[in-house]
Amino acid sequence: MPETPLLSVQNLQISFRGEDALVPAVDGVSFSIYPRQTLAIVGESGCGKSVTAMSILRLIPTPPGKIIAGEIIFNGQDLLKLPEKAMRRVRGGQIAMIFQEPMTSLNPVMTIGDQILEAIFLHQRLPARQAVKLAAESLRQVGIADPERRLGEYPHQISGGMKQRVMIAMALACHPQILIADEPTTALDVTIQAQILELLSTLKTKNNMSVLLITHDLGVVAENADVVAIMYAGRIVEFADVYELYANPLHPYTRGLLACVPRLSQTNQRLTTIPGMVPNARNWPTGCRFEPRCTDCKDEARTQCLSHLPILRQINERHWVATFSAPGYADAKFTLPGLPVRRNKTPATGRMGATD
Amino acid sequence: MTAIENQTSNVQPSMEPILNVENLNVWFPITGGILGRPRGWVKAVNGISFSVQPGEALGIVGESGCGKTTAGRAILRLLPRGSAHISGHVYFEGQDLYALKSRELRAIRRHAQIIFQDPIGSLNPRMTVGAMITEPLLVHKIITRQKVRAHVAELLKRVGFDADAAYRYPHEFSGGQRQRIGIARALAVNPRLIVCDEPVSALDVSIQAQVLNLLADLRRELGLSYVFIAHNLAVVEHFSDRVAVMYLGKIVELGPAHSVVSHPSHPYTQALLSAVPLPIPDRTTGRTVLQGEVPNPANPPSGCPFHPRCPLATAKCRIEMPPIEIKRGDIAHTAACWNVE
């Protein structure tokens, strides 16, 4: 029996009110997450990845933000149509979120214990003593030594890595089915990042969770994600199984991103660059939004790139892409991007490591 | 030709070093009580020594709080007077910066510039780009007012702008563009040494590569020397000829970039390298995740500062700080560890 997705986002469109007009931030994003899967959304600042993540929990401030269209189906119901009261049960209960800045996400005038207890009492009816026990247990689960003492401490008394552990403990206290992690390690040092990512992966397996990982770091993606969505200028431009994506990147933007990151022990001196910069959302090109920076589209193909926006199409079993230059794109069809977890994970055969 | 030969091609080792840092200490006081007397010291930089040859790029890498930024400021004597207890020597082209009077120092500053991490905070929002680049030219009396416009246009062109960018304000530019403006401002006075403090860590990856390439081009064309400070080992290795790894105010390893990365001696360098996530989806190779966190620099561990997290630590490491010395017979490659030969 084929697995059904846990969460699916369909044709999501979000705009923000600008000075004189609505500025689009997310423009027709669709994807689905399956149980026990880590889906990474990758992109540069302003591509709409965080806005997409926030909208799942309806955390977009309205105004200025506005969800123009789309559906977010979770457990058979559209989260965007849910009454606020029901939404509150989902938020922090079945779907939890951790943020980039553990420093500003914790309340500085509440003890760590009180903050975790607040989350627990919001979602579960428990006697106080049992709730405290659960809070201590959740801190122990994220590797914090002496949790009973830590419950009485304030955020300023602990380090950045420890704060992110507390955030994770708080998010996991109610056993969510999906954890949304928005750049969870960007503010942390690499050795602490390695600790936190290892922790997240252990907890994911232990709690049977799915993770939606928002990041810009292709190294973090390669080591943690099962499935990857690459976003550019408000749209998903490529969606694939992680092995397939790194072995056979099809969108010129994905290839550019993979090539421009300096790697350890890389011998060539000059870095490959993506020329130009991300277009302003007030003024997106009418055709392909990557066209002004693209090195793929030339001559005859270019007219099409300039006039038509390529939509995401499924070009093989495990790969979706939105570029006219991909082989087989012309005959491919749109399907909702999403890949159930494979039982035995083996690297896809292909040009492993080839990135350009 | 390997990367290392390629990168060191414009370094002239026979020459006198452009920068020579000897046993530099920067200690910040921890004050308390009504009188504000120091109760203790945060030894942000604790006895570091290194030199930079003309045309060389020396990378300093380490995690937050290791003292790399403080070291970068201290070697240009940019720390506010009285904010820290500074000892040791910083020789720039043979002159000890900490022995100079402020007027002499100003004359030397012309030749040693700095580029900051935050391209937004380091540009004055109320000055046009042109005015910002002109200011150091006039301060150092490098050029007469009549020639300023042409000079500014040339500098802007060098970092990839049209001349009319001079009439625009910082907010009109993106992060990567602002960083290039910072570079143009640093270049205005024809420096010989530039300290780059995390120049690309606030930028998106596709923009990082553009700025790194620009810095590399300028080095080749103008023969600049760099002290390149960053937390990203891959970026530092890519950009530098030699790399110094810092931990809790000390240099724990120093050697040719490719040698430090491919044959790290110090267990901390090894752990740091192992923690870097690689853009290769292969989960068969495990990594050694370093446990614990960087200790509080106000209360550092005895002996080797890394011993509480070190997998190799012995009783000796807890008592005595290891000297930085040649390891594995490579005279260019030094490390401070009792357990590595």
XYZ file of C-alpha atoms in Angstrom, chain A:
356
model
C 0.000 0.000 0.000
C 1.468 3.365 -0.931
C 2.086 5.671 1.986
C 0.038 8.830 2.246
C 1.735 12.158 2.884
C 1.595 13.550 6.392
C 1.427 17.119 5.207
C 0.928 18.527 1.768
C 1.171 22.103 0.661
C -0.595 22.882 -2.574
C -0.164 25.952 -4.729
C 0.654 28.208 -1.777
C 0.786 31.919 -2.593
C 1.732 34.515 -0.005
C 2.193 38.238 -0.471
C 3.203 41.078 1.763
C 1.804 44.573 1.594
C 4.484 46.897 0.330
C 4.448 50.663 0.121
C 2.269 50.804 -2.942
C 1.507 47.249 -4.007
C 1.415 43.665 -2.840
C 4.865 42.105 -2.985
C 4.825 38.362 -3.579
C 6.994 36.251 -1.277
C 5.824 32.734 -2.075
C 4.398 32.131 -5.507
C 2.788 28.763 -6.121
C 4.691 26.369 -3.877
C 3.606 22.714 -3.670
C 5.224 19.799 -1.882
C 4.423 17.013 0.523
C 6.164 15.453 3.498
C 5.839 11.783 4.335
C 6.015 10.225 7.802
C 9.516 9.827 9.293
C 11.058 11.938 6.575
C 13.342 14.965 6.614
C 12.499 17.405 3.872
C 14.957 20.253 3.444
C 13.943 23.519 1.841
C 17.071 25.233 0.585
C 17.499 28.728 -0.747
C 19.119 32.091 -0.247
C 17.700 34.952 1.775
C 14.453 36.258 0.365
C 13.566 33.128 -1.596
C 10.480 32.494 0.542
C 11.649 29.425 2.443
C 10.998 30.807 5.932
C 7.672 32.339 4.907
C 6.588 28.932 3.580
C 7.538 27.304 6.876
C 5.832 29.952 9.008
C 2.632 29.728 6.990
C 2.232 26.045 7.869
C 1.654 27.101 11.489
C -0.190 30.242 10.368
C 2.491 32.397 11.937
C 2.604 34.958 9.135
C 1.721 38.351 10.613
C -1.474 39.513 8.896
C -1.300 42.318 7.865
C 1.167 42.944 6.228
C 1.274 39.301 5.120
C -1.573 37.600 3.315
C -2.076 34.070 2.115
C -3.564 34.645 -1.316
C -4.238 31.073 -2.313
C -3.360 27.481 -1.551
C -4.093 24.622 0.768
C -2.059 23.073 3.558
C -3.491 19.623 4.201
C -2.487 17.985 7.473
C -4.250 14.840 8.740
C -7.004 15.354 6.199
C -7.831 18.956 7.124
C -6.831 22.245 5.552
C -4.863 24.144 8.179
C -5.603 27.424 6.437
C -9.351 26.936 7.007
C -9.107 25.734 10.591
C -10.676 27.945 13.278
C -8.069 29.649 15.452
C -8.930 27.515 18.469
C -8.325 24.264 16.617
C -5.199 25.722 15.056
C -3.827 26.403 18.518
C -3.997 22.683 19.272
C -1.999 21.878 16.167
C 0.566 24.595 16.797
C 3.092 23.259 19.268
C 1.052 20.070 19.634
C 1.105 18.060 16.432
C 3.396 20.454 14.590
C 6.159 22.220 16.491
C 8.760 24.699 15.376
C 12.246 25.785 16.371
C 13.871 28.966 15.161
C 17.243 30.234 14.083
C 17.849 32.447 17.066
C 17.566 30.561 20.306
C 18.668 33.770 22.022
C 15.595 35.749 21.084
C 13.098 32.882 20.958
C 13.250 32.249 24.687
C 11.584 34.586 27.148
C 14.377 36.194 29.206
C 12.242 36.801 32.291
C 10.841 33.279 32.635
C 12.762 30.282 33.886
C 13.414 27.499 31.424
C 11.160 25.233 33.440
C 8.222 27.642 33.335
C 8.575 28.014 29.581
C 8.523 24.273 28.991
C 5.635 23.829 31.423
C 3.663 26.502 29.598
C 3.930 24.468 26.402
C 2.982 21.263 28.211
C -0.091 22.701 29.959
C -1.317 24.211 26.719
C -1.642 20.787 25.158
C -1.965 18.249 27.928
C -4.003 17.920 31.116
C -1.493 16.774 33.677
C -1.035 17.122 37.432
C 1.689 19.688 38.127
C 4.118 17.206 39.570
C 3.864 14.966 36.535
C 4.286 17.945 34.219
C 7.510 18.945 35.963
C 8.713 15.393 35.596
C 7.887 15.484 31.899
C 9.714 18.809 31.501
C 12.816 17.411 33.206
C 12.569 14.288 31.083
C 12.388 16.363 27.894
C 15.549 18.227 28.926
C 17.284 14.947 29.634
C 16.249 13.718 26.198
C 18.132 16.586 24.539
C 21.286 15.779 26.478
C 21.149 18.407 29.207
C 22.831 17.190 32.353
C 21.189 17.784 35.727
C 17.807 18.804 34.203
C 16.057 19.428 37.521
C 18.485 22.227 38.318
C 18.299 23.656 34.790
C 14.518 24.001 35.062
C 15.032 26.757 37.613
C 17.561 28.682 35.506
C 17.004 31.646 33.197
C 18.003 31.705 29.515
C 20.930 34.086 30.093
C 22.557 31.532 32.351
C 23.066 29.008 29.563
C 25.068 28.988 26.317
C 23.754 29.315 22.757
C 23.991 25.615 21.999
C 22.246 24.839 25.275
C 19.452 27.314 24.415
C 18.849 25.539 21.124
C 18.661 22.268 23.086
C 16.058 23.854 25.363
C 14.083 25.003 22.301
C 14.163 21.457 20.956
C 13.119 20.064 24.337
C 10.202 22.485 24.422
C 9.170 21.641 20.883
C 9.304 17.916 21.518
C 7.590 17.947 24.939
C 4.214 17.303 23.290
C 5.463 14.657 20.842
C 4.757 16.450 17.556
C 4.374 14.550 14.300
C 6.262 17.242 12.419
C 9.084 19.453 13.633
C 9.745 22.563 11.570
C 13.354 23.648 12.078
C 14.062 27.072 10.582
C 17.847 27.400 10.257
C 18.305 25.614 13.600
C 22.096 25.729 13.575
C 22.950 28.848 11.582
C 23.764 30.878 14.706
C 25.897 28.109 16.219
C 29.548 27.125 15.893
C 30.351 24.089 13.751
C 31.216 21.772 16.613
C 27.958 22.726 18.382
C 26.094 22.469 15.062
C 27.321 18.891 14.719
C 26.018 18.116 18.221
C 22.577 19.642 17.551
C 22.156 17.974 14.162
C 23.118 14.617 15.618
C 20.591 15.173 18.398
C 17.830 16.087 15.950
C 18.457 12.997 13.878
C 18.431 10.713 16.951
C 15.211 12.260 18.242
C 13.581 12.056 14.842
C 14.119 8.296 14.716
C 13.174 7.798 18.351
C 9.949 9.802 18.145
C 8.963 8.772 14.607
C 8.807 12.395 13.530
C 9.040 14.129 10.227
C 11.287 17.166 10.023
C 10.944 20.160 7.749
C 14.443 21.612 7.714
C 14.880 25.137 6.410
C 18.486 25.966 5.611
C 20.891 27.565 3.184
C 23.748 25.176 3.940
C 24.121 22.455 1.328
C 26.451 20.521 3.631
C 23.797 20.344 6.351
C 21.277 19.253 3.728
C 23.448 16.487 2.301
C 24.017 14.950 5.699
C 20.523 15.297 7.145
C 17.797 15.423 4.519
C 16.035 12.585 2.734
C 14.368 14.853 0.211
C 15.340 18.354 -0.916
C 13.409 21.278 -2.369
C 15.468 24.114 -3.849
C 13.689 27.482 -3.813
C 14.463 30.531 -5.885
C 12.461 33.761 -6.064
C 9.339 32.376 -4.382
C 9.149 29.084 -6.232
C 10.492 25.559 -5.920
C 12.827 25.117 -8.878
C 13.988 21.590 -8.113
C 12.736 18.789 -5.879
C 14.416 15.426 -5.558
C 15.683 12.632 -3.407
C 18.901 13.848 -1.756
C 21.173 11.323 -3.510
C 19.584 12.036 -6.862
C 19.855 15.795 -6.374
C 23.572 15.839 -5.535
C 24.433 13.246 -8.167
C 22.397 14.744 -10.929
C 21.394 18.369 -10.300
C 19.312 19.579 -13.229
C 18.432 23.186 -12.533
C 21.222 25.644 -13.386
C 20.618 27.384 -10.034
C 21.126 24.155 -8.087
C 24.264 23.439 -10.056
C 25.496 26.981 -9.402
C 24.869 26.663 -5.656
C 26.714 23.365 -5.475
C 29.646 24.725 -7.430
C 30.139 28.068 -5.692
C 30.676 26.729 -2.156
C 34.363 26.400 -1.269
C 35.089 22.823 -0.248
C 37.814 21.428 1.926
C 40.897 20.296 0.001
C 39.518 21.579 -3.255
C 42.402 22.339 -5.547
C 41.185 24.877 -8.083
C 41.851 28.404 -7.023
C 38.958 30.341 -8.457
C 35.429 29.772 -7.258
C 32.632 29.322 -9.709
C 30.106 32.112 -9.256
C 26.494 32.680 -10.151
C 26.640 36.039 -11.904
C 24.324 38.854 -10.860
C 21.970 38.664 -7.923
C 18.533 37.520 -6.831
C 15.854 39.639 -8.560
C 13.725 41.954 -6.428
C 10.275 40.502 -5.710
C 8.655 43.769 -6.824
C 10.093 43.217 -10.211
C 10.388 39.539 -11.009
C 11.126 38.726 -14.645
C 8.053 37.626 -16.613
C 9.666 34.463 -17.867
C 11.963 32.173 -15.930
C 13.086 34.049 -12.803
C 16.577 32.654 -13.077
C 16.952 33.680 -16.712
C 18.989 36.883 -16.062
C 21.649 34.828 -14.221
C 21.387 31.656 -16.243
C 24.234 30.279 -18.295
C 22.198 27.380 -19.685
C 19.664 29.151 -21.818
C 21.108 30.385 -25.037
C 19.959 31.388 -28.482
C 16.831 29.597 -29.638
C 15.787 28.331 -26.198
C 16.111 31.793 -24.734
C 12.933 33.232 -26.252
C 10.965 30.661 -24.317
C 12.831 31.420 -21.075
C 12.127 35.121 -21.497
C 8.397 34.752 -22.092
C 7.318 31.662 -20.136
C 7.687 30.787 -16.473
C 8.680 27.115 -16.304
C 6.519 25.184 -13.836
C 7.782 22.309 -11.720
C 7.407 19.012 -13.607
C 8.211 15.452 -12.667
C 10.856 14.197 -15.032
C 11.526 10.867 -13.377
C 10.378 8.832 -10.414
C 12.448 10.776 -7.899
C 13.072 14.133 -9.538
C 11.071 17.285 -10.248
C 12.520 20.349 -11.939
C 11.399 23.704 -13.346
C 13.716 24.528 -16.220
C 13.238 24.258 -19.965
C 16.829 23.090 -20.309
C 16.323 19.808 -18.394
C 16.262 16.728 -20.620
C 12.726 15.388 -20.945
C 11.142 18.520 -19.473
C 8.977 19.238 -22.507
C 7.162 15.904 -22.223
C 6.938 15.825 -18.430
C 3.815 16.659 -16.416
C 3.185 18.480 -13.169
C 2.577 16.219 -10.179
C 2.584 17.112 -6.495
C 6.245 16.760 -5.472
C 6.775 14.285 -2.663
C 8.676 11.064 -2.089
C 7.767 8.387 0.450
C 10.652 7.142 2.568
C 12.412 4.214 0.973
C 12.948 1.192 3.155
C 16.612 0.549 2.466
C 18.440 3.709 1.627
C 21.000 3.171 -1.076
C 22.665 5.938 -3.013
C 21.084 6.531 -6.389
C 23.253 5.379 -9.208
C 24.481 8.257 -11.256
C 27.341 10.640 -11.450
C 28.134 10.733 -7.751
C 29.804 13.902 -6.695
C 29.656 15.458 -10.117
C 28.392 18.933 -9.645
C 29.050 20.788 -12.808
